[in-house]
Coordinates of C-alpha atoms in Angstrom, one line a residue:
Chain A
M1 CA 115.3 77.4 222.5
F2 CA 114.5 75.9 219.2
A3 CA 113.3 78.5 216.7
L4 CA 112.8 78.5 213.0
S5 CA 113.5 81.4 210.8
L6 CA 111.0 82.4 208.2
A7 CA 112.9 80.7 205.4
D8 CA 113.1 77.5 207.5
A9 CA 109.5 77.8 208.3
K10 CA 108.5 78.0 204.6
V11 CA 110.6 75.0 203.7
A12 CA 109.4 73.0 206.6
G13 CA 105.7 73.9 206.6
G14 CA 104.6 75.2 203.2
L15 CA 101.7 77.2 204.5
G16 CA 103.5 77.8 207.7
L17 CA 102.8 74.4 209.3
I18 CA 105.8 73.9 211.5
E19 CA 106.8 70.5 212.5
C20 CA 109.5 69.9 215.1
D21 CA 110.6 67.5 217.8
E22 CA 110.2 69.6 220.8
P23 CA 106.5 70.7 220.8
P24 CA 106.5 73.1 223.7
M25 CA 109.4 75.0 222.3
C26 CA 108.4 75.1 218.7
R27 CA 107.3 78.4 217.4
L28 CA 107.3 80.4 214.2
L29 CA 109.5 83.5 214.5
P30 CA 108.6 85.7 211.5
H31 CA 110.9 88.5 212.5
D32 CA 113.2 89.6 215.2
P33 CA 111.2 90.0 218.4
S34 CA 113.3 92.9 219.5
A35 CA 111.9 94.8 216.6
K36 CA 108.4 94.5 217.9
P37 CA 106.9 97.9 218.6
A38 CA 106.3 98.9 222.3
V39 CA 102.5 99.5 223.0
T40 CA 101.8 103.1 222.3
D41 CA 98.8 105.3 221.6
P42 CA 97.1 104.2 218.5
I43 CA 98.1 105.8 215.3
I44 CA 94.8 105.0 213.8
S45 CA 91.6 105.0 215.8
I46 CA 88.3 103.7 214.3
Q47 CA 85.1 104.1 216.1
G48 CA 81.7 102.8 215.0
L49 CA 82.5 103.0 211.4
T50 CA 79.7 102.0 209.1
K51 CA 79.3 102.1 205.3
T52 CA 76.2 101.5 203.3
Y53 CA 76.5 102.0 199.5
D54 CA 73.8 103.6 197.5
S55 CA 72.7 100.1 196.3
G56 CA 71.8 99.3 200.0
F57 CA 74.8 97.0 200.4
E58 CA 76.1 97.2 204.0
A59 CA 79.8 96.9 203.6
L60 CA 80.9 97.9 207.1
K61 CA 78.7 97.3 210.3
G62 CA 80.1 99.4 213.1
I63 CA 83.9 98.8 213.1
D64 CA 85.9 99.7 216.1
L65 CA 89.7 99.2 215.8
D66 CA 92.9 100.8 217.0
I67 CA 96.2 100.4 215.1
R68 CA 99.3 100.9 217.1
E69 CA 102.1 102.9 215.8
G70 CA 104.9 100.8 214.3
E71 CA 103.0 97.6 214.0
I72 CA 102.2 95.4 211.1
F73 CA 98.6 94.8 211.2
A74 CA 97.1 92.1 208.8
L75 CA 93.5 92.4 207.9
L76 CA 92.1 89.1 206.7
G77 CA 88.8 88.3 205.2
P78 CA 87.2 86.6 202.2
N79 CA 86.3 88.6 199.0
G80 CA 83.7 91.3 199.7
A81 CA 84.2 91.1 203.5
G82 CA 84.9 94.8 203.7
K83 CA 88.6 95.1 203.7
T84 CA 89.1 97.4 200.8
T85 CA 86.1 99.6 201.9
L86 CA 87.6 100.0 205.3
I87 CA 91.0 101.1 203.8
S88 CA 89.3 103.3 201.2
I89 CA 87.5 105.2 204.0
I90 CA 90.6 105.7 206.1
C91 CA 92.5 107.0 202.9
G92 CA 89.6 109.3 201.8
I93 CA 88.5 107.5 198.7
V94 CA 85.1 106.5 200.0
N95 CA 82.9 108.4 202.3
P96 CA 81.8 106.7 205.6
S97 CA 78.1 106.5 206.4
A98 CA 78.7 106.9 210.1
G99 CA 81.5 106.7 212.7
R100 CA 84.8 108.4 213.3
V101 CA 88.3 107.7 212.0
S102 CA 91.4 109.6 213.1
V103 CA 95.0 109.1 211.9
G104 CA 97.7 110.4 214.1
G105 CA 95.0 112.2 216.2
H106 CA 93.6 113.9 213.1
D107 CA 90.1 113.4 212.1
I108 CA 90.0 112.1 208.4
V109 CA 87.1 114.4 207.5
R110 CA 87.9 117.6 209.6
D111 CA 91.6 117.4 209.4
Y112 CA 91.8 115.5 206.1
R113 CA 95.0 117.2 205.0
K114 CA 96.9 116.3 208.0
S115 CA 95.6 112.8 208.2
R116 CA 96.1 112.0 204.5
S117 CA 99.6 113.4 204.4
M118 CA 100.6 110.7 206.9
I119 CA 99.2 107.8 204.8
G120 CA 100.6 106.1 201.8
L121 CA 98.4 103.6 199.8
V122 CA 99.4 100.8 197.6
P123 CA 96.1 99.7 196.0
Q124 CA 95.3 96.2 194.7
E125 CA 95.2 97.2 191.1
L126 CA 98.4 98.2 189.2
A127 CA 97.0 101.7 188.3
T128 CA 99.8 103.7 186.7
D129 CA 100.1 106.0 183.8
A130 CA 101.8 103.8 181.2
F131 CA 103.4 106.7 179.3
E132 CA 105.1 108.3 182.4
T133 CA 108.5 107.4 183.8
P134 CA 109.1 106.0 187.2
L135 CA 111.0 109.1 188.3
A136 CA 108.5 111.5 187.1
T137 CA 105.5 109.6 188.6
C138 CA 107.3 109.4 192.0
R139 CA 107.9 113.2 191.9
Y140 CA 104.3 113.7 191.1
S141 CA 103.2 111.7 194.0
R142 CA 105.4 113.5 196.4
G143 CA 104.2 116.9 195.1
L144 CA 100.5 115.8 195.3
F145 CA 101.0 115.0 199.0
G146 CA 102.3 118.5 199.7
R147 CA 105.9 117.7 200.1
K148 CA 108.7 119.8 198.5
P149 CA 110.9 118.2 195.9
D150 CA 113.5 115.9 197.4
A151 CA 115.5 114.2 194.7
A152 CA 117.7 112.4 197.3
H153 CA 114.6 110.7 198.9
I154 CA 113.1 109.7 195.5
E155 CA 116.5 108.3 194.5
K156 CA 116.8 106.4 197.8
T157 CA 113.2 104.9 197.4
L158 CA 113.7 103.9 193.8
K159 CA 117.0 102.3 194.6
Q160 CA 115.5 100.4 197.6
L161 CA 112.9 99.0 195.3
S162 CA 115.5 98.2 192.5
L163 CA 113.9 100.7 190.1
W164 CA 116.6 103.3 189.9
D165 CA 118.0 101.8 186.6
K166 CA 114.5 102.0 185.1
R167 CA 113.9 105.6 186.2
D168 CA 113.8 107.2 182.9
G169 CA 112.0 104.5 180.9
M170 CA 108.4 104.3 180.2
I171 CA 106.3 102.6 182.9
M172 CA 104.6 100.5 180.2
A173 CA 107.9 98.7 179.6
L174 CA 108.1 97.5 183.3
S175 CA 107.3 94.0 184.2
G176 CA 104.3 93.2 186.4
G177 CA 106.6 92.9 189.5
M178 CA 108.4 96.2 188.7
K179 CA 105.0 97.9 188.4
R180 CA 104.0 96.6 191.8
R181 CA 107.2 97.9 193.3
L182 CA 106.6 101.2 191.6
M183 CA 103.3 101.4 193.3
I184 CA 105.1 101.0 196.6
A185 CA 107.6 103.6 195.6
K186 CA 105.0 106.1 194.8
A187 CA 103.2 105.5 198.0
L188 CA 106.6 106.0 199.9
S189 CA 107.5 109.2 198.0
H190 CA 106.0 111.5 200.5
E191 CA 107.5 109.6 203.4
P192 CA 104.2 108.4 205.1
R193 CA 104.1 107.2 208.6
V194 CA 101.3 104.7 207.8
L195 CA 101.4 102.4 204.7
F196 CA 98.4 100.5 203.4
L197 CA 99.1 97.6 201.3
D198 CA 96.0 96.2 199.8
E199 CA 96.7 92.7 198.6
P200 CA 100.4 93.6 197.8
T201 CA 101.4 90.2 196.5
A202 CA 98.2 89.2 194.6
G203 CA 99.3 87.5 191.5
V204 CA 103.1 87.9 192.0
D205 CA 105.6 85.1 191.9
V206 CA 107.2 83.5 195.0
E207 CA 110.5 85.4 194.6
L208 CA 108.8 88.7 194.4
R209 CA 106.6 87.9 197.3
K210 CA 109.8 87.2 199.4
D211 CA 111.2 90.5 198.2
M212 CA 108.1 92.2 199.3
W213 CA 108.2 90.6 202.7
T214 CA 111.8 91.8 203.2
L215 CA 110.8 95.2 202.0
V216 CA 107.9 95.4 204.4
E217 CA 110.2 94.3 207.3
G218 CA 112.6 97.0 206.4
L219 CA 109.8 99.6 206.4
R220 CA 108.8 98.5 209.8
R221 CA 112.3 98.9 211.1
D222 CA 112.0 102.5 209.7
G223 CA 109.1 103.0 211.9
V224 CA 106.4 102.8 209.3
T225 CA 103.1 101.4 210.5
I226 CA 101.8 98.8 208.0
I227 CA 98.3 97.7 207.5
L228 CA 98.1 94.8 205.1
T229 CA 95.2 93.0 203.5
T230 CA 95.9 89.7 202.0
H231 CA 94.4 86.4 200.9
Y232 CA 97.7 84.7 201.5
I233 CA 97.4 83.7 205.1
E234 CA 101.2 82.7 205.2
E235 CA 101.8 86.4 204.5
A236 CA 100.0 87.5 207.6
E237 CA 101.5 84.6 209.5
A238 CA 104.9 85.5 208.5
M239 CA 104.8 89.3 208.8
A240 CA 102.0 90.5 211.1
D241 CA 102.2 91.5 214.8
R242 CA 98.4 91.5 215.0
V243 CA 95.6 90.0 212.9
G244 CA 92.2 91.3 212.4
V245 CA 89.5 89.1 210.7
I246 CA 86.7 90.8 208.9
N247 CA 83.7 89.1 207.5
H248 CA 80.4 90.5 206.2
G249 CA 81.4 93.9 207.4
D250 CA 82.0 92.8 210.9
L251 CA 85.4 92.8 212.6
I252 CA 85.0 89.4 214.2
L253 CA 88.4 89.2 215.8
V254 CA 91.4 91.3 216.6
E255 CA 94.4 89.4 218.3
E256 CA 98.1 89.3 218.7
K257 CA 99.1 86.8 216.0
D258 CA 101.1 84.6 218.4
T259 CA 98.3 84.7 220.9
L260 CA 95.7 83.9 218.3
M261 CA 97.7 80.9 217.2
Q262 CA 98.2 79.8 220.7
K263 CA 94.7 80.4 221.8
L264 CA 92.9 79.0 218.8
G265 CA 95.4 76.7 217.5
Q266 CA 94.9 73.1 217.9
K267 CA 98.0 70.9 217.9
Q268 CA 98.4 67.5 216.4
M269 CA 100.8 64.7 217.3
L270 CA 101.6 62.5 214.3
L271 CA 103.0 59.0 215.0
D272 CA 104.4 57.1 212.1
L273 CA 103.7 53.5 213.0
T274 CA 106.2 50.6 212.6
E275 CA 103.4 48.2 211.7
P276 CA 100.1 49.6 210.0
L277 CA 96.9 49.3 212.1
A278 CA 93.7 47.9 210.5
A279 CA 91.6 49.9 213.1
I280 CA 92.1 51.9 216.1
P281 CA 91.9 49.7 219.3
A282 CA 88.8 50.1 221.3
R283 CA 90.4 51.4 224.5
F284 CA 91.4 54.5 222.5
A285 CA 87.9 55.2 221.3
D286 CA 87.3 58.2 223.5
L287 CA 90.5 60.0 222.4
G288 CA 89.4 60.9 218.9
L289 CA 92.4 59.2 217.3
E290 CA 92.6 59.1 213.6
L291 CA 94.2 56.7 211.2
A292 CA 95.9 58.0 208.0
D293 CA 98.2 56.8 205.2
N294 CA 96.6 53.3 205.2
G295 CA 96.9 52.8 208.8
S296 CA 100.5 53.7 209.0
R297 CA 100.0 57.1 210.7
L298 CA 98.2 57.7 213.9
I299 CA 97.0 61.3 214.6
Y300 CA 96.2 62.7 218.0
T301 CA 94.6 66.1 218.2
Y302 CA 94.9 67.9 221.5
D303 CA 94.3 71.3 223.0
T304 CA 97.4 73.2 224.0
R305 CA 95.5 75.2 226.5
A306 CA 94.3 72.1 228.4
E307 CA 96.0 71.4 231.7
R308 CA 96.6 67.9 230.7
T309 CA 97.3 67.2 227.0
G310 CA 97.1 63.5 227.4
I311 CA 100.2 62.9 225.5
T312 CA 102.1 61.1 228.3
S313 CA 99.2 58.6 229.0
L314 CA 98.6 58.1 225.4
L315 CA 102.2 57.2 224.7
S316 CA 102.1 54.9 227.8
D317 CA 99.0 53.2 226.6
L318 CA 100.3 52.7 223.1
R319 CA 103.3 51.0 224.5
D320 CA 101.1 48.7 226.6
E321 CA 99.1 47.9 223.6
G322 CA 102.3 46.9 221.7
I323 CA 101.8 49.7 219.1
R324 CA 105.2 50.9 218.2
F325 CA 106.2 54.0 216.2
R326 CA 109.4 55.0 214.3
D327 CA 108.8 58.8 214.3
L328 CA 106.8 61.3 216.1
T329 CA 106.1 64.9 215.0
T330 CA 103.7 67.6 216.0
K331 CA 102.0 70.4 214.0
Q332 CA 100.1 73.4 215.0
S333 CA 97.1 74.8 213.2
S334 CA 98.1 77.4 210.7
L335 CA 96.6 80.9 210.6
E336 CA 94.9 79.7 207.5
E337 CA 93.1 76.9 209.3
I338 CA 92.1 79.3 212.0
F339 CA 90.8 81.9 209.6
V340 CA 88.7 79.4 207.7
S341 CA 87.3 78.1 210.9
L342 CA 86.5 81.7 212.1
V343 CA 84.9 82.7 208.8
Q344 CA 82.8 79.6 208.6
E345 CA 81.6 80.2 212.2
G346 CA 80.8 83.8 211.4
Chain B
M1 CA 98.8 123.2 205.5
A2 CA 96.6 126.1 204.5
M3 CA 96.7 125.4 200.8
N4 CA 98.5 122.5 199.1
L5 CA 100.4 124.6 196.5
Q6 CA 102.8 121.7 195.9
G7 CA 99.8 119.6 195.1
I8 CA 98.4 122.1 192.6
W9 CA 101.9 122.5 191.0
A10 CA 102.3 118.7 190.7
I11 CA 98.9 118.3 188.9
Y12 CA 99.7 121.5 186.7
R13 CA 103.3 120.3 185.9
Y14 CA 102.0 116.7 185.2
E15 CA 99.5 117.9 182.7
I16 CA 101.9 120.3 180.9
Q17 CA 104.4 117.4 180.6
R18 CA 101.6 115.3 179.1
T19 CA 101.1 118.1 176.5
K20 CA 104.8 118.0 175.7
R21 CA 104.6 114.2 175.2
T22 CA 101.7 114.5 172.9
A23 CA 102.7 117.8 171.1
L24 CA 102.0 116.5 167.7
Q25 CA 98.4 115.7 168.6
S26 CA 97.7 118.4 171.1
V27 CA 99.5 121.4 169.5
V28 CA 100.6 120.7 165.9
S29 CA 97.4 119.1 164.8
P30 CA 95.0 122.0 165.8
V31 CA 97.4 124.5 164.5
V32 CA 97.6 122.8 161.1
S33 CA 93.9 122.2 160.8
T34 CA 93.0 125.8 161.7
S35 CA 95.6 127.1 159.3
L36 CA 93.9 125.2 156.5
Y37 CA 90.8 127.3 157.2
F38 CA 92.8 130.4 156.8
V39 CA 94.4 129.2 153.5
V40 CA 91.2 128.0 152.0
F41 CA 88.8 130.6 153.2
G42 CA 91.2 133.5 153.6
G43 CA 93.5 133.0 150.6
A44 CA 91.6 130.9 148.0
I45 CA 87.7 131.5 148.5
G46 CA 88.0 134.6 150.7
S47 CA 89.4 136.8 147.9
R48 CA 86.2 136.2 145.9
I49 CA 83.9 137.0 148.9
P50 CA 82.9 140.7 149.5
E51 CA 84.2 142.4 152.7
I52 CA 81.9 142.3 155.7
D53 CA 81.5 145.6 157.5
G54 CA 84.7 146.7 155.9
V55 CA 86.7 143.6 156.9
P56 CA 88.1 141.3 154.3
Y57 CA 86.4 137.9 154.6
G58 CA 89.7 136.1 155.3
A59 CA 90.3 138.3 158.3
F60 CA 86.6 138.4 159.4
I61 CA 86.6 134.6 160.1
V62 CA 89.8 134.6 162.2
P63 CA 88.2 135.4 165.6
G64 CA 85.4 132.9 165.0
L65 CA 87.9 130.1 164.0
L66 CA 90.2 131.1 166.9
M67 CA 87.3 130.8 169.2
L68 CA 86.2 127.4 167.8
T69 CA 89.8 126.0 168.4
L70 CA 90.0 127.5 171.9
M71 CA 86.6 126.1 172.9
M72 CA 87.3 122.6 171.4
Q73 CA 90.8 122.4 172.8
S74 CA 89.8 123.5 176.2
L75 CA 87.0 121.0 176.3
S76 CA 89.2 118.1 175.2
N77 CA 92.2 119.0 177.2
A78 CA 90.4 119.3 180.5
S79 CA 87.8 116.5 179.9
F80 CA 90.5 114.0 179.0
A81 CA 92.8 115.1 181.7
I82 CA 90.4 114.1 184.5
Y83 CA 88.7 111.3 182.6
F84 CA 91.9 109.4 181.9
P85 CA 92.8 108.9 185.7
K86 CA 89.3 107.7 186.2
F87 CA 89.5 105.4 183.3
I88 CA 92.9 103.8 184.3
G89 CA 92.3 104.0 188.0
T90 CA 95.0 106.4 189.0
I91 CA 92.4 108.7 190.4
F92 CA 92.7 106.9 193.8
E93 CA 96.0 108.7 194.4
M94 CA 94.4 112.1 194.0
L95 CA 91.4 111.2 196.1
S96 CA 93.8 110.0 198.9
A97 CA 96.1 112.9 198.7
P98 CA 95.7 116.0 201.0
V99 CA 94.4 118.1 198.1
S100 CA 91.0 119.8 198.2
F101 CA 88.7 119.5 195.2
Y102 CA 89.3 123.1 194.5
E103 CA 93.0 122.6 194.3
I104 CA 92.4 119.7 191.9
V105 CA 90.4 122.0 189.7
I106 CA 92.9 124.7 189.8
G107 CA 95.6 122.3 188.8
Y108 CA 93.7 120.7 186.0
V109 CA 91.9 123.7 184.6
G110 CA 94.9 125.9 185.0
A111 CA 96.9 123.5 182.9
A112 CA 94.2 123.1 180.3
A113 CA 93.7 126.8 180.0
T114 CA 97.5 127.4 179.8
K115 CA 97.6 124.9 176.9
T116 CA 94.7 126.5 175.2
L117 CA 96.2 130.1 175.5
L118 CA 99.5 128.8 174.1
L119 CA 97.6 127.2 171.2
G120 CA 95.6 130.4 170.7
A121 CA 98.8 132.5 170.5
I122 CA 100.4 130.1 168.0
I123 CA 97.2 130.1 165.9
L124 CA 97.0 133.9 166.0
L125 CA 100.6 134.2 164.8
T126 CA 99.9 131.7 162.1
A127 CA 96.8 133.6 161.0
W128 CA 99.0 136.7 160.5
C129 CA 101.0 134.9 157.9
F130 CA 97.8 134.3 155.8
V131 CA 95.3 137.2 156.3
P132 CA 95.6 140.9 157.1
L133 CA 94.8 141.1 160.8
R134 CA 94.4 144.1 163.2
I135 CA 93.5 144.0 166.9
E136 CA 91.8 147.3 168.0
H137 CA 91.2 146.3 171.6
P138 CA 94.0 144.0 172.7
V139 CA 93.1 144.1 176.3
V140 CA 89.5 143.0 175.7
M141 CA 90.9 140.4 173.3
L142 CA 93.1 139.0 176.0
L143 CA 90.2 139.1 178.5
F144 CA 88.0 137.1 176.1
L145 CA 90.8 134.7 175.4
V146 CA 91.5 134.0 179.2
L147 CA 87.8 133.9 180.1
T148 CA 86.9 131.5 177.4
A149 CA 89.9 129.3 178.1
I150 CA 89.2 129.1 181.8
S151 CA 85.4 128.6 181.5
F152 CA 85.5 126.0 178.7
S153 CA 88.3 124.2 180.4
L154 CA 86.1 124.1 183.5
F155 CA 83.2 122.9 181.4
G156 CA 85.5 120.3 180.0
F157 CA 86.6 119.2 183.5
L158 CA 82.8 118.8 184.3
I159 CA 82.3 116.6 181.2
G160 CA 85.3 114.5 182.1
I161 CA 83.8 114.0 185.6
W162 CA 80.3 113.1 184.1
A163 CA 81.6 110.8 181.4
D164 CA 81.9 107.1 182.2
N165 CA 82.9 106.1 178.7
F166 CA 84.8 107.5 175.7
E167 CA 81.6 108.1 173.7
K168 CA 80.2 110.4 176.3
L169 CA 83.5 112.3 176.5
Q170 CA 83.0 113.3 172.8
V171 CA 79.2 113.8 172.7
I172 CA 79.0 117.3 174.1
P173 CA 82.1 118.7 172.2
L174 CA 81.1 117.2 168.8
L175 CA 77.3 117.3 168.9
V176 CA 76.6 120.3 170.9
V177 CA 79.5 122.8 170.9
T178 CA 80.7 122.3 167.4
P179 CA 77.3 123.1 165.8
M180 CA 76.8 126.0 168.2
V181 CA 80.2 127.5 167.0
F182 CA 79.4 127.0 163.4
L183 CA 75.9 128.5 163.7
G184 CA 77.2 131.2 166.1
G185 CA 78.5 133.5 163.4
S186 CA 82.0 132.1 163.0
F187 CA 81.8 132.4 159.3
Y188 CA 79.3 135.2 158.9
S189 CA 77.6 138.1 160.5
I190 CA 74.0 137.4 161.7
D191 CA 72.9 140.5 159.8
M192 CA 73.3 138.3 156.7
L193 CA 70.6 135.9 157.9
P194 CA 66.7 136.3 157.6
E195 CA 65.2 138.1 160.6
F196 CA 63.7 134.9 162.0
W197 CA 67.1 133.2 162.1
Q198 CA 68.7 136.3 163.5
T199 CA 66.3 135.9 166.5
V200 CA 67.0 132.2 166.8
S201 CA 70.8 132.8 166.7
L202 CA 70.5 135.1 169.7
F203 CA 69.6 132.0 171.8
N204 CA 73.0 130.5 170.9
P205 CA 75.4 131.6 173.8
V206 CA 78.4 131.0 171.5
L207 CA 77.3 133.8 169.3
Y208 CA 77.9 136.3 172.2
L209 CA 81.5 135.1 172.6
I210 CA 82.4 135.1 168.9
S211 CA 80.8 138.6 168.5
G212 CA 82.6 140.0 171.5
F213 CA 85.8 138.5 170.4
R214 CA 85.4 139.8 166.9
W215 CA 84.7 143.3 168.3
S216 CA 88.1 143.2 170.1
F217 CA 89.8 142.7 166.7
Y218 CA 87.8 145.0 164.3
G219 CA 85.4 147.0 166.5
I220 CA 82.3 145.3 164.7
A221 CA 79.9 143.1 166.6
D222 CA 76.5 141.4 166.3
V223 CA 75.7 142.2 170.0
N224 CA 76.9 144.7 172.4
V225 CA 80.4 143.7 173.7
W226 CA 79.4 144.1 177.4
I227 CA 76.5 141.7 176.8
S228 CA 79.2 139.4 175.4
L229 CA 81.4 139.8 178.4
G230 CA 78.5 139.3 180.7
A231 CA 77.5 136.1 178.8
I232 CA 81.0 134.5 179.3
V233 CA 81.0 135.6 183.0
V234 CA 77.5 134.0 183.5
F235 CA 78.8 130.8 181.8
L236 CA 81.9 130.8 184.0
G237 CA 79.5 131.2 187.0
L238 CA 77.4 128.3 186.0
C239 CA 80.4 126.0 185.5
L240 CA 81.7 127.0 188.9
T241 CA 78.4 126.4 190.5
A242 CA 78.2 122.9 188.9
T243 CA 81.8 122.3 190.0
W244 CA 80.9 123.2 193.6
W245 CA 77.8 120.8 193.5
I246 CA 79.8 117.9 192.2
F247 CA 82.5 118.3 194.8
K248 CA 80.0 118.7 197.6
T249 CA 78.1 115.5 196.6
G250 CA 81.1 113.6 195.3
Y251 CA 79.1 112.9 192.1
R252 CA 80.9 110.3 190.0
I253 CA 84.1 110.7 192.1
K254 CA 83.5 109.2 195.5
K255 CA 81.3 106.3 196.5

């Protein structure tokens, strides 16, 4: 089986567009499949959740969602879709208007101490006390969440995030990337079972983003359930087990990422022609072929779910027509393209 | 988890550490400025002012000045402590932590009151260096100190919750509390005022605190000491009620 690693995929496809020579076998493998969690009871259960702000703005319109223990769930949506409101309600920062949420079986209102002690939150903004030290602020976070001091755990966390050397310096002296990592260290200080990452790589450079992905993968191996909101579709595509798309306060889709890409993804076959074509021959009019690159590239879009993709007959007809090509590649719709199409439909 | 003692301790310790970091501003500065009053009014001008009810003027003003510093420091410590996380956005962590609002209040108000009491002790010791002091009722003095520190720290906490900019944070301490302290008999006995203004002064709640506190030092008071104690307890009750309402409704904390 031909498979691409994450690094290969990025090199090959930019935003996760994978091209390869054996279409049926091509797939993006963002992580080791053996690391995927078994289907278990949901660690987070959301039922009929609504939120209407005092201004009358309806941020959430009856969300139902289960998050499985140990999975990485990517919540996608445009600005103002309700992603942060949803996270804020689960974490206790915003009051829900109606509906129920439980974390680890504990209701977030009635049993807020138990539910919140299981959660770590990394907000979008870099909100830290500039005059504190990383070590002190992590100790503070651990204590705030009701955990007894554990110097070894704090040390391990800061070392994991490459902040141990900076532990006694002022936070204001840290770079933006270090501050972002510190936010994660703080969220992990009390050993949460669920970690919310709200736009964790917004505005960070490519290298740090890669580090963040590695870190998230490591956390998942440690059994932490991760809920991730992001604008970077490649991030969800690379890391997530499942994807949810939220728009205008409605959860319009929840699907296994791979299934989603298979189900909704259109595939294209790209033929680099030996001789450019001035126009597509009339006999191919019904196939929806497109010409690109001044007639030197022929594009055939087909549905992977169809019983017959039409590839074999197309190639045969091209040969009959005397149209020759020097290269053939295929590409599958990225999650971004799927997302844009879903949001536009919604 | 019946009560999040670790959480309370974390907030308390964090705030005490903040005081250590800003010792020059939060400890040295108020001690120096209050000591200047002792030097000027106690040493320089005080010697030319007649005794009030048998107490030298320099000593007479100590309880009032101490009360002024206690109130102002309690207000500023507690209001800034809760306003700052709101301002820089770190409040999210507290709201998402398994701490109840009462535990948050205990942590913040406890730390602010501790700082105020420490400051009060330092100022009292400093005053001893400049003016002849005596404390006739030390237990009552301590009671006033503790009740004032707690209630005004609580009041400061409420101001910090209410304020949505730095100007509002300063409005009540500077434009309401300071005039009340100065007009509440810090520097004089209300017996020295015309009768009309004596009556007006009785509507100033700070008068009761200063009067009761001065009684604990010298046994002289403008109003009965039990009324003074009752006043501070009522004020504490009002602050607790406001705190309860704020936490029940999430006013200016939760959306």
